[in-house]
Amino acid sequence: MNQKIVIAIDREYGSGGKTVGEMLSKELGLHYYDKEILKLASDDSGISEALFANASENFKKTSLFRAARASYHGEVIPPESSDFTSDQNLFNYQAKVIRELAETEACIIVGRCGSFVLSDLDNVVRVFVHAPKEYLLERAAEVQSMSPRELEKFVDKTNATRAAYTKYYTGKEWADAHNYDLCLDSSKLGFDKCVEIIKGYMKVRFPGLEF
């Protein structure tokens, strides 16, 4: 690809947004970032990678009881502060890494509030992949060994947590179409067509772009 374009993908659990990101990564020859961001944030900050992972897990357990914070503005807390390893600063370092990636290379970033952290950059395509609940449950059943009732609760909670995480750290609504350039229903399009639509949008938006 001859331009430094970043594709930031948010997705409902079961929609296949991760798969779409991986397919784009392979087709366009771009680095794919998801959980690797935790390691990069750990390397940048000197904070244990386990703390970053634990913060995400702890949020899942307490998200229903957290009020939204002010929008993220890019600041990180210095090591001498008692809040250096706070959940907020762990998010700040992940966001710092995401912005540095977007400023230095063409890549694909899945989740981690990438669409919101990078919302002010002109070289970013923000995508939300979603689907009707029945489709989400069908795909989730392919990888999760749960009863139908347990599976529905799991999918609902996972997506509710993603929405709460976004609201808490960015002040934005996760599933609001206004926050994205493209909103794609993977149940109607299929993964291949999602990839083609994203590529087509990129060619229209960025004249002269070559894959």
CSV table of C-alpha atoms in Angstrom, one decimal:
chain,number,residue,atom,x,y,z
A,1,MET,CA,0.0,0.0,0.0
A,2,ASN,CA,1.5,3.3,-1.1
A,3,GLN,CA,-0.1,5.5,1.6
A,4,LYS,CA,0.1,5.3,5.4
A,5,ILE,CA,-3.5,4.4,6.2
A,6,VAL,CA,-4.7,2.9,9.5
A,7,ILE,CA,-7.9,0.8,9.7
A,8,ALA,CA,-9.4,0.8,13.2
A,9,ILE,CA,-12.0,-1.9,13.7
A,10,ASP,CA,-14.5,-2.2,16.6
A,11,ARG,CA,-16.8,-5.1,16.6
A,12,GLU,CA,-19.6,-6.9,18.4
A,13,TYR,CA,-18.7,-10.3,19.8
A,14,GLY,CA,-19.6,-12.9,17.2
A,15,SER,CA,-19.8,-10.5,14.3
A,16,GLY,CA,-16.4,-11.6,12.9
A,17,GLY,CA,-14.8,-8.2,13.0
A,18,LYS,CA,-11.5,-9.8,14.1
A,19,THR,CA,-11.7,-12.1,11.2
A,20,VAL,CA,-12.3,-9.2,8.8
A,21,GLY,CA,-9.2,-7.4,10.3
A,22,GLU,CA,-7.1,-10.5,9.8
A,23,MET,CA,-8.2,-10.9,6.2
A,24,LEU,CA,-7.4,-7.2,5.5
A,25,SER,CA,-4.0,-7.7,7.1
A,26,LYS,CA,-3.2,-10.6,4.8
A,27,GLU,CA,-4.6,-9.0,1.7
A,28,LEU,CA,-3.0,-5.6,2.2
A,29,GLY,CA,0.2,-6.8,3.9
A,30,LEU,CA,-0.3,-4.7,7.0
A,31,HIS,CA,0.6,-5.4,10.5
A,32,TYR,CA,-2.4,-6.5,12.7
A,33,TYR,CA,-2.5,-5.2,16.2
A,34,ASP,CA,-4.9,-6.4,19.0
A,35,LYS,CA,-3.5,-7.9,22.2
A,36,GLU,CA,0.0,-7.1,21.0
A,37,ILE,CA,-0.7,-3.6,22.1
A,38,LEU,CA,-0.6,-4.7,25.7
A,39,LYS,CA,3.0,-5.9,25.2
A,40,LEU,CA,4.0,-2.7,23.4
A,41,ALA,CA,2.4,-0.6,26.2
A,42,SER,CA,4.3,-2.6,28.7
A,43,ASP,CA,7.6,-2.1,26.9
A,44,ASP,CA,7.0,1.6,26.6
A,45,SER,CA,6.0,2.2,30.2
A,46,GLY,CA,8.0,-0.4,32.0
A,47,ILE,CA,4.8,-1.7,33.7
A,48,SER,CA,4.3,-5.4,33.8
A,49,GLU,CA,2.2,-6.7,30.8
A,50,ALA,CA,0.2,-8.8,33.3
A,51,LEU,CA,-1.1,-5.5,34.9
A,52,PHE,CA,-2.4,-4.4,31.6
A,53,ALA,CA,-4.2,-7.7,31.1
A,54,ASN,CA,-5.5,-7.8,34.6
A,55,ALA,CA,-6.9,-4.3,34.2
A,56,SER,CA,-9.0,-5.5,31.3
A,57,GLU,CA,-10.2,-8.5,33.2
A,58,ASN,CA,-11.0,-6.5,36.3
A,59,PHE,CA,-13.0,-4.0,34.2
A,60,LYS,CA,-15.2,-6.9,33.0
A,61,LYS,CA,-16.1,-7.7,36.6
A,62,THR,CA,-16.9,-4.2,37.6
A,63,SER,CA,-18.0,-2.4,34.5
A,64,LEU,CA,-21.7,-2.2,35.6
A,65,PHE,CA,-20.7,-0.1,38.6
A,66,ARG,CA,-18.4,2.4,36.9
A,67,ALA,CA,-19.5,5.9,35.9
A,68,ALA,CA,-18.1,7.4,32.7
A,69,ARG,CA,-14.9,9.5,33.0
A,70,ALA,CA,-13.9,12.5,31.1
A,71,SER,CA,-12.8,11.9,27.5
A,72,TYR,CA,-9.3,10.7,26.9
A,73,HIS,CA,-6.9,13.6,26.0
A,74,GLY,CA,-3.6,11.7,25.5
A,75,GLU,CA,-1.8,12.4,28.8
A,76,VAL,CA,0.2,9.8,30.6
A,77,ILE,CA,1.0,9.9,34.4
A,78,PRO,CA,4.7,10.0,35.2
A,79,PRO,CA,6.4,7.1,37.1
A,80,GLU,CA,6.9,9.2,40.3
A,81,SER,CA,3.1,9.5,40.7
A,82,SER,CA,1.2,7.1,43.0
A,83,ASP,CA,-1.3,6.7,40.1
A,84,PHE,CA,1.4,5.5,37.7
A,85,THR,CA,-0.1,1.9,37.6
A,86,SER,CA,-3.7,3.0,37.9
A,87,ASP,CA,-6.2,1.6,35.4
A,88,GLN,CA,-6.5,5.0,33.9
A,89,ASN,CA,-2.8,5.3,33.2
A,90,LEU,CA,-2.7,1.7,31.8
A,91,PHE,CA,-5.4,2.8,29.3
A,92,ASN,CA,-3.4,6.0,28.6
A,93,TYR,CA,-0.3,4.0,27.7
A,94,GLN,CA,-2.3,1.7,25.4
A,95,ALA,CA,-3.7,4.8,23.7
A,96,LYS,CA,-0.2,6.3,23.5
A,97,VAL,CA,1.0,3.2,21.7
A,98,ILE,CA,-2.0,3.2,19.3
A,99,ARG,CA,-1.4,6.8,18.4
A,100,GLU,CA,2.4,6.2,17.8
A,101,LEU,CA,1.6,3.3,15.6
A,102,ALA,CA,-0.9,5.4,13.6
A,103,GLU,CA,1.7,8.1,13.1
A,104,THR,CA,4.5,5.8,12.0
A,105,GLU,CA,3.0,2.9,9.9
A,106,ALA,CA,0.0,1.7,7.9
A,107,CYS,CA,-1.6,-1.0,10.0
A,108,ILE,CA,-4.8,-2.5,11.3
A,109,ILE,CA,-5.9,-2.0,14.9
A,110,VAL,CA,-8.8,-4.1,16.3
A,111,GLY,CA,-10.5,-3.0,19.5
A,112,ARG,CA,-8.7,-1.2,22.3
A,113,CYS,CA,-10.8,1.9,21.6
A,114,GLY,CA,-8.6,2.5,18.6
A,115,SER,CA,-11.5,4.2,16.6
A,116,PHE,CA,-11.9,6.7,19.4
A,117,VAL,CA,-8.2,7.3,20.3
A,118,LEU,CA,-7.5,8.0,16.6
A,119,SER,CA,-10.7,10.0,15.8
A,120,ASP,CA,-8.8,13.2,15.1
A,121,LEU,CA,-6.4,11.8,12.6
A,122,ASP,CA,-7.1,12.1,8.8
A,123,ASN,CA,-5.4,8.9,7.8
A,124,VAL,CA,-7.7,6.6,9.9
A,125,VAL,CA,-10.6,4.6,8.6
A,126,ARG,CA,-12.9,3.7,11.5
A,127,VAL,CA,-15.1,0.6,11.1
A,128,PHE,CA,-17.8,-1.0,13.2
A,129,VAL,CA,-18.7,-4.6,12.4
A,130,HIS,CA,-22.1,-5.7,13.8
A,131,ALA,CA,-24.8,-8.3,13.2
A,132,PRO,CA,-28.3,-9.3,14.5
A,133,LYS,CA,-28.2,-11.2,17.8
A,134,GLU,CA,-29.2,-14.5,16.2
A,135,TYR,CA,-26.1,-14.4,14.0
A,136,LEU,CA,-23.8,-13.4,16.9
A,137,LEU,CA,-25.1,-16.4,18.9
A,138,GLU,CA,-24.6,-18.8,16.0
A,139,ARG,CA,-21.0,-17.7,15.5
A,140,ALA,CA,-20.3,-17.6,19.2
A,141,ALA,CA,-21.6,-21.2,19.5
A,142,GLU,CA,-18.8,-22.3,17.1
A,143,VAL,CA,-16.1,-21.4,19.6
A,144,GLN,CA,-17.9,-21.5,23.0
A,145,SER,CA,-19.1,-24.6,24.7
A,146,MET,CA,-22.1,-23.3,26.6
A,147,SER,CA,-25.8,-23.9,26.9
A,148,PRO,CA,-28.0,-21.6,24.7
A,149,ARG,CA,-28.9,-19.6,27.8
A,150,GLU,CA,-25.3,-19.3,29.0
A,151,LEU,CA,-24.2,-18.3,25.5
A,152,GLU,CA,-26.7,-15.5,25.3
A,153,LYS,CA,-25.7,-14.1,28.6
A,154,PHE,CA,-22.0,-14.4,27.6
A,155,VAL,CA,-22.5,-12.5,24.3
A,156,ASP,CA,-24.7,-9.9,25.9
A,157,LYS,CA,-22.2,-9.3,28.7
A,158,THR,CA,-19.2,-9.2,26.4
A,159,ASN,CA,-20.8,-6.5,24.2
A,160,ALA,CA,-22.1,-4.6,27.2
A,161,THR,CA,-18.6,-4.5,28.7
A,162,ARG,CA,-17.1,-3.3,25.4
A,163,ALA,CA,-19.7,-0.5,25.4
A,164,ALA,CA,-19.0,0.4,29.0
A,165,TYR,CA,-15.3,0.3,28.5
A,166,THR,CA,-15.5,2.8,25.6
A,167,LYS,CA,-17.9,5.1,27.5
A,168,TYR,CA,-15.7,5.0,30.7
A,169,TYR,CA,-12.4,5.8,29.0
A,170,THR,CA,-13.5,8.0,26.1
A,171,GLY,CA,-16.9,9.4,27.0
A,172,LYS,CA,-18.2,8.1,23.6
A,173,GLU,CA,-20.9,5.6,22.7
A,174,TRP,CA,-19.4,2.4,21.4
A,175,ALA,CA,-22.3,1.5,19.0
A,176,ASP,CA,-23.1,5.0,17.7
A,177,ALA,CA,-22.8,5.1,13.9
A,178,HIS,CA,-21.6,8.8,14.2
A,179,ASN,CA,-18.3,7.5,15.6
A,180,TYR,CA,-17.4,5.5,12.6
A,181,ASP,CA,-16.8,5.9,8.8
A,182,LEU,CA,-18.3,2.5,8.0
A,183,CYS,CA,-20.8,0.3,9.9
A,184,LEU,CA,-21.0,-3.1,8.3
A,185,ASP,CA,-23.6,-5.9,9.0
A,186,SER,CA,-21.5,-9.0,8.5
A,187,SER,CA,-24.5,-11.3,8.5
A,188,LYS,CA,-25.7,-9.6,5.3
A,189,LEU,CA,-22.4,-9.0,3.6
A,190,GLY,CA,-20.1,-11.9,4.6
A,191,PHE,CA,-16.5,-11.4,5.5
A,192,ASP,CA,-15.2,-11.2,2.0
A,193,LYS,CA,-17.6,-8.4,1.0
A,194,CYS,CA,-16.8,-6.5,4.3
A,195,VAL,CA,-13.2,-6.6,3.2
A,196,GLU,CA,-14.0,-5.4,-0.3
A,197,ILE,CA,-16.2,-2.6,0.9
A,198,ILE,CA,-13.5,-1.3,3.3
A,199,LYS,CA,-11.0,-1.4,0.5
A,200,GLY,CA,-13.4,0.3,-1.9
A,201,TYR,CA,-14.1,3.0,0.6
A,202,MET,CA,-10.4,3.6,1.1
A,203,LYS,CA,-9.8,4.0,-2.6
A,204,VAL,CA,-12.6,6.6,-2.8
A,205,ARG,CA,-11.5,8.5,0.2
A,206,PHE,CA,-7.7,8.5,-0.5
A,207,PRO,CA,-7.2,9.3,-4.2
A,208,GLY,CA,-4.1,7.6,-5.7
A,209,LEU,CA,-4.1,4.8,-3.1
A,210,GLU,CA,-2.7,1.6,-4.5
A,211,PHE,CA,-2.9,-1.9,-2.8
